[in-house]
Amino acid sequence: MKSLRAVGRWATRRRRWRGCSWGSFSASRVEDDEQLAEARRGVSLVQLAGVDNAISAWSTPKGKARLRIIADTYRPGMPQTCRMPGTLWLFAIMLTGDLEQLYAVLDETVRASRVHGAEWELGSALHTRANLRANSPEQVADALADADESLEIYTRLGDDWGAAEALSARGEANERAGDFAAALEDYRAAVEYARKIGAQSQASLLRARYAGSLIELDRLPEAEAILREVTSSGREMGHEATPMARMFLGFVLGLQGRVDEARQQAYLVREDFSSRDVAVFGGFVHGTLAWLDNLDGDHYAALDNGLTALECAREPLSMMVAPQLPSSHLTAIAQALAGLGGADAARDAARLLGFQETLLPKGHVPTVMERRNRALTEQAAREVLGDDAAYRAAYEEGGGLTLDEATALAESYRRAHPPT
């Protein structure tokens, strides 16, 4: 595949791109040119879909301008956006971070696929929409319905890869709903489909997700065994499976108090993401390090990592993928403040703890790590303040903060104690 710089040439073709169709073409030169232009667009969309290892390249002003040109090329519901490679246009919408537009595009793609009678394409649109809806606790029921319909279509058509994707989407939705036993069954079935067609990297990724649900069910030894097997397989198992498995393994180790081992896994993930320039996922790594810093009692480092993680989590694409992370990072920051010592810091920790509750998506089911961190933070703040009334007053006051105010409050402590 050629360099992603080829996408830059789209700007000069913008006028020619609009209004083209996938209909039959005559032998005329004009129609031949339009068919060639459409083919070039398809190739460029394939290139765009391969940028998961260079997302930051699209975060610059120039990159964002190009994305907007690509996003504006088609309109939701056009026939070519309902089938490959036109469906990859969705990546441009996703990378712009416009969640409202993304939902509108997916809804219209599902509708158009039904109208045009493209059954496989309908299954693809449904499982893609299920993946997006699974990120929102309020839309879990809709995500499950989409995944079920997609699974039925793929199974009837004999598409094992599609069945694995639909089951994975359903597993994520069940996780977000807190039904981790159901998620295990979905991931287990998805692994079998992936193995059936020899998709080992996909099977490894699904096994890592399976282990993630085991963690929530407090089956840590089982999760650790699976995750170590996935990570020991190396990069041949795919560029997604190993980092995800390392992140989950870090959680398993940290939850067992094996902080040094957990930190090593986080460093390996950071090294992998850095080498592949996936800046958008930096928040996950810094958030994990903030959690481990607090467990180690290094609260200044936790504050620094927590604020870095919060900055990453506020990016539009991060909010689309994991809207609960700002709340999680603020809890780690609050725990860091409570550990610094002094009534003022403990009071501000209680304020941040009160504020982070307001950021959680409606219907969010806290993970085991979120529950533990919140309990530890509240305990630490209460121990310093001593007075229950003082804690409650600060907690309630925090509910009236804005995200910018909460961030500025935490930043004032970092400026007072800059990292060495």
mmCIF file of N, CA, C and O in Angstrom, residues 202-251:
data_model
loop_
_atom_site.group_PDB
_atom_site.id
_atom_site.type_symbol
_atom_site.label_atom_id
_atom_site.label_comp_id
_atom_site.label_asym_id
_atom_site.label_seq_id
_atom_site.Cartn_x
_atom_site.Cartn_y
_atom_site.Cartn_z
ATOM 1 N N GLN A 202 -7.160 -12.559 14.991
ATOM 2 C CA GLN A 202 -8.493 -12.214 15.486
ATOM 3 C C GLN A 202 -8.866 -13.083 16.680
ATOM 4 O O GLN A 202 -9.453 -12.600 17.659
ATOM 5 N N ALA A 203 -8.515 -14.352 16.628
ATOM 6 C CA ALA A 203 -8.799 -15.256 17.745
ATOM 7 C C ALA A 203 -8.062 -14.794 19.003
ATOM 8 O O ALA A 203 -8.615 -14.832 20.119
ATOM 9 N N SER A 204 -6.823 -14.342 18.857
ATOM 10 C CA SER A 204 -6.052 -13.862 20.006
ATOM 11 C C SER A 204 -6.680 -12.605 20.610
ATOM 12 O O SER A 204 -6.750 -12.444 21.828
ATOM 13 N N LEU A 205 -7.134 -11.696 19.744
ATOM 14 C CA LEU A 205 -7.782 -10.484 20.231
ATOM 15 C C LEU A 205 -9.052 -10.829 21.005
ATOM 16 O O LEU A 205 -9.315 -10.269 22.079
ATOM 17 N N LEU A 206 -9.821 -11.766 20.483
ATOM 18 C CA LEU A 206 -11.055 -12.178 21.150
ATOM 19 C C LEU A 206 -10.759 -12.890 22.470
ATOM 20 O O LEU A 206 -11.506 -12.746 23.449
ATOM 21 N N ARG A 207 -9.679 -13.640 22.531
ATOM 22 C CA ARG A 207 -9.306 -14.298 23.784
ATOM 23 C C ARG A 207 -8.902 -13.268 24.835
ATOM 24 O O ARG A 207 -9.179 -13.434 26.021
ATOM 25 N N ALA A 208 -8.235 -12.196 24.381
ATOM 26 C CA ALA A 208 -7.902 -11.120 25.322
ATOM 27 C C ALA A 208 -9.165 -10.480 25.867
ATOM 28 O O ALA A 208 -9.266 -10.178 27.068
ATOM 29 N N ARG A 209 -10.155 -10.267 25.007
ATOM 30 C CA ARG A 209 -11.429 -9.712 25.464
ATOM 31 C C ARG A 209 -12.125 -10.680 26.426
ATOM 32 O O ARG A 209 -12.751 -10.262 27.399
ATOM 33 N N TYR A 210 -12.042 -11.961 26.123
ATOM 34 C CA TYR A 210 -12.594 -12.992 27.003
ATOM 35 C C TYR A 210 -11.961 -12.884 28.392
ATOM 36 O O TYR A 210 -12.656 -12.907 29.416
ATOM 37 N N ALA A 211 -10.648 -12.718 28.431
ATOM 38 C CA ALA A 211 -9.949 -12.581 29.701
ATOM 39 C C ALA A 211 -10.390 -11.319 30.438
ATOM 40 O O ALA A 211 -10.454 -11.307 31.668
ATOM 41 N N GLY A 212 -10.697 -10.259 29.689
ATOM 42 C CA GLY A 212 -11.176 -9.032 30.317
ATOM 43 C C GLY A 212 -12.458 -9.257 31.082
ATOM 44 O O GLY A 212 -12.652 -8.700 32.184
ATOM 45 N N SER A 213 -13.356 -10.074 30.546
ATOM 46 C CA SER A 213 -14.596 -10.399 31.260
ATOM 47 C C SER A 213 -14.311 -11.288 32.467
ATOM 48 O O SER A 213 -14.988 -11.183 33.499
ATOM 49 N N LEU A 214 -13.320 -12.170 32.361
ATOM 50 C CA LEU A 214 -12.939 -12.995 33.514
ATOM 51 C C LEU A 214 -12.475 -12.117 34.682
ATOM 52 O O LEU A 214 -12.761 -12.420 35.847
ATOM 53 N N ILE A 215 -11.777 -11.045 34.374
ATOM 54 C CA ILE A 215 -11.316 -10.127 35.422
ATOM 55 C C ILE A 215 -12.507 -9.578 36.194
ATOM 56 O O ILE A 215 -12.494 -9.521 37.433
ATOM 57 N N GLU A 216 -13.547 -9.182 35.473
ATOM 58 C CA GLU A 216 -14.724 -8.598 36.125
ATOM 59 C C GLU A 216 -15.468 -9.626 36.965
ATOM 60 O O GLU A 216 -16.203 -9.264 37.887
ATOM 61 N N LEU A 217 -15.290 -10.907 36.670
ATOM 62 C CA LEU A 217 -15.912 -11.975 37.451
ATOM 63 C C LEU A 217 -14.988 -12.490 38.549
ATOM 64 O O LEU A 217 -15.266 -13.513 39.176
ATOM 65 N N ASP A 218 -13.866 -11.768 38.761
ATOM 66 C CA ASP A 218 -12.884 -12.103 39.804
ATOM 67 C C ASP A 218 -12.250 -13.473 39.579
ATOM 68 O O ASP A 218 -11.877 -14.159 40.534
ATOM 69 N N ARG A 219 -12.092 -13.844 38.345
ATOM 70 C CA ARG A 219 -11.424 -15.103 38.004
ATOM 71 C C ARG A 219 -10.029 -14.757 37.482
ATOM 72 O O ARG A 219 -9.673 -15.006 36.333
ATOM 73 N N LEU A 220 -9.234 -14.165 38.375
ATOM 74 C CA LEU A 220 -7.953 -13.598 37.975
ATOM 75 C C LEU A 220 -6.926 -14.634 37.516
ATOM 76 O O LEU A 220 -6.222 -14.390 36.526
ATOM 77 N N PRO A 221 -6.776 -15.766 38.201
ATOM 78 C CA PRO A 221 -5.783 -16.746 37.711
ATOM 79 C C PRO A 221 -6.079 -17.233 36.291
ATOM 80 O O PRO A 221 -5.154 -17.400 35.490
ATOM 81 N N GLU A 222 -7.368 -17.480 35.977
ATOM 82 C CA GLU A 222 -7.721 -17.899 34.619
ATOM 83 C C GLU A 222 -7.379 -16.816 33.611
ATOM 84 O O GLU A 222 -6.833 -17.091 32.530
ATOM 85 N N ALA A 223 -7.721 -15.584 33.967
ATOM 86 C CA ALA A 223 -7.440 -14.464 33.062
ATOM 87 C C ALA A 223 -5.947 -14.323 32.826
ATOM 88 O O ALA A 223 -5.496 -14.133 31.684
ATOM 89 N N GLU A 224 -5.161 -14.437 33.883
ATOM 90 C CA GLU A 224 -3.716 -14.280 33.749
ATOM 91 C C GLU A 224 -3.121 -15.345 32.833
ATOM 92 O O GLU A 224 -2.257 -15.045 31.989
ATOM 93 N N ALA A 225 -3.585 -16.582 32.982
ATOM 94 C CA ALA A 225 -3.048 -17.672 32.162
ATOM 95 C C ALA A 225 -3.307 -17.410 30.671
ATOM 96 O O ALA A 225 -2.422 -17.592 29.824
ATOM 97 N N ILE A 226 -4.515 -16.976 30.340
ATOM 98 C CA ILE A 226 -4.852 -16.698 28.944
ATOM 99 C C ILE A 226 -4.038 -15.533 28.410
ATOM 100 O O ILE A 226 -3.488 -15.575 27.304
ATOM 101 N N LEU A 227 -3.938 -14.473 29.206
ATOM 102 C CA LEU A 227 -3.241 -13.278 28.762
ATOM 103 C C LEU A 227 -1.753 -13.526 28.578
ATOM 104 O O LEU A 227 -1.135 -12.987 27.650
ATOM 105 N N ARG A 228 -1.171 -14.324 29.426
ATOM 106 C CA ARG A 228 0.256 -14.647 29.258
ATOM 107 C C ARG A 228 0.473 -15.472 27.996
ATOM 108 O O ARG A 228 1.480 -15.323 27.298
ATOM 109 N N GLU A 229 -0.462 -16.330 27.682
ATOM 110 C CA GLU A 229 -0.341 -17.118 26.453
ATOM 111 C C GLU A 229 -0.428 -16.215 25.224
ATOM 112 O O GLU A 229 0.349 -16.368 24.274
ATOM 113 N N VAL A 230 -1.346 -15.253 25.265
ATOM 114 C CA VAL A 230 -1.488 -14.343 24.131
ATOM 115 C C VAL A 230 -0.239 -13.474 23.979
ATOM 116 O O VAL A 230 0.287 -13.307 22.876
ATOM 117 N N THR A 231 0.246 -12.921 25.089
ATOM 118 C CA THR A 231 1.408 -12.030 25.001
ATOM 119 C C THR A 231 2.677 -12.780 24.632
ATOM 120 O O THR A 231 3.574 -12.213 24.001
ATOM 121 N N SER A 232 2.759 -14.036 25.007
ATOM 122 C CA SER A 232 3.969 -14.810 24.687
ATOM 123 C C SER A 232 4.032 -15.171 23.210
ATOM 124 O O SER A 232 5.092 -15.547 22.701
ATOM 125 N N SER A 233 2.907 -15.045 22.520
ATOM 126 C CA SER A 233 2.869 -15.389 21.092
ATOM 127 C C SER A 233 3.558 -14.347 20.235
ATOM 128 O O SER A 233 3.892 -14.600 19.082
ATOM 129 N N GLY A 234 3.723 -13.124 20.791
ATOM 130 C CA GLY A 234 4.455 -12.088 20.073
ATOM 131 C C GLY A 234 3.599 -11.375 19.041
ATOM 132 O O GLY A 234 2.390 -11.552 18.941
ATOM 133 N N ARG A 235 4.267 -10.530 18.230
ATOM 134 C CA ARG A 235 3.587 -9.678 17.279
ATOM 135 C C ARG A 235 2.942 -10.438 16.120
ATOM 136 O O ARG A 235 2.115 -9.889 15.400
ATOM 137 N N GLU A 236 3.311 -11.723 15.960
ATOM 138 C CA GLU A 236 2.691 -12.464 14.865
ATOM 139 C C GLU A 236 1.197 -12.668 15.109
ATOM 140 O O GLU A 236 0.451 -13.033 14.206
ATOM 141 N N MET A 237 0.767 -12.436 16.362
ATOM 142 C CA MET A 237 -0.647 -12.551 16.673
ATOM 143 C C MET A 237 -1.419 -11.281 16.349
ATOM 144 O O MET A 237 -2.604 -11.172 16.642
ATOM 145 N N GLY A 238 -0.749 -10.297 15.772
ATOM 146 C CA GLY A 238 -1.443 -9.081 15.356
ATOM 147 C C GLY A 238 -1.078 -7.890 16.209
ATOM 148 O O GLY A 238 -0.682 -8.025 17.368
ATOM 149 N N HIS A 239 -1.213 -6.679 15.611
ATOM 150 C CA HIS A 239 -0.802 -5.472 16.316
ATOM 151 C C HIS A 239 -1.839 -4.996 17.314
ATOM 152 O O HIS A 239 -1.593 -4.052 18.060
ATOM 153 N N GLU A 240 -3.042 -5.617 17.361
ATOM 154 C CA GLU A 240 -4.056 -5.237 18.335
ATOM 155 C C GLU A 240 -4.074 -6.168 19.529
ATOM 156 O O GLU A 240 -4.232 -5.727 20.663
ATOM 157 N N ALA A 241 -3.943 -7.470 19.287
ATOM 158 C CA ALA A 241 -4.126 -8.457 20.348
ATOM 159 C C ALA A 241 -3.093 -8.318 21.454
ATOM 160 O O ALA A 241 -3.442 -8.315 22.649
ATOM 161 N N THR A 242 -1.825 -8.187 21.111
ATOM 162 C CA THR A 242 -0.784 -8.158 22.136
ATOM 163 C C THR A 242 -0.882 -6.936 23.057
ATOM 164 O O THR A 242 -0.843 -7.088 24.278
ATOM 165 N N PRO A 243 -1.014 -5.719 22.521
ATOM 166 C CA PRO A 243 -1.161 -4.574 23.430
ATOM 167 C C PRO A 243 -2.392 -4.673 24.329
ATOM 168 O O PRO A 243 -2.325 -4.344 25.518
ATOM 169 N N MET A 244 -3.508 -5.132 23.767
ATOM 170 C CA MET A 244 -4.707 -5.264 24.598
ATOM 171 C C MET A 244 -4.499 -6.304 25.688
ATOM 172 O O MET A 244 -4.883 -6.102 26.849
ATOM 173 N N ALA A 245 -3.869 -7.423 25.329
ATOM 174 C CA ALA A 245 -3.603 -8.461 26.316
ATOM 175 C C ALA A 245 -2.666 -7.940 27.409
ATOM 176 O O ALA A 245 -2.833 -8.257 28.589
ATOM 177 N N ARG A 246 -1.679 -7.140 27.024
ATOM 178 C CA ARG A 246 -0.767 -6.573 28.021
ATOM 179 C C ARG A 246 -1.488 -5.611 28.969
ATOM 180 O O ARG A 246 -1.214 -5.577 30.165
ATOM 181 N N MET A 247 -2.409 -4.822 28.426
ATOM 182 C CA MET A 247 -3.169 -3.920 29.279
ATOM 183 C C MET A 247 -3.985 -4.705 30.293
ATOM 184 O O MET A 247 -3.976 -4.405 31.493
ATOM 185 N N PHE A 248 -4.699 -5.720 29.818
ATOM 186 C CA PHE A 248 -5.493 -6.545 30.736
ATOM 187 C C PHE A 248 -4.603 -7.277 31.741
ATOM 188 O O PHE A 248 -4.959 -7.417 32.914
ATOM 189 N N LEU A 249 -3.438 -7.732 31.277
ATOM 190 C CA LEU A 249 -2.520 -8.417 32.184
ATOM 191 C C LEU A 249 -2.031 -7.453 33.262
ATOM 192 O O LEU A 249 -1.891 -7.825 34.435
ATOM 193 N N GLY A 250 -1.779 -6.200 32.876
ATOM 194 C CA GLY A 250 -1.409 -5.194 33.868
ATOM 195 C C GLY A 250 -2.490 -5.018 34.914
ATOM 196 O O GLY A 250 -2.208 -4.876 36.115
ATOM 197 N N PHE A 251 -3.768 -5.033 34.488
ATOM 198 C CA PHE A 251 -4.879 -4.914 35.437
ATOM 199 C C PHE A 251 -4.882 -6.098 36.402
ATOM 200 O O PHE A 251 -5.039 -5.927 37.620
#
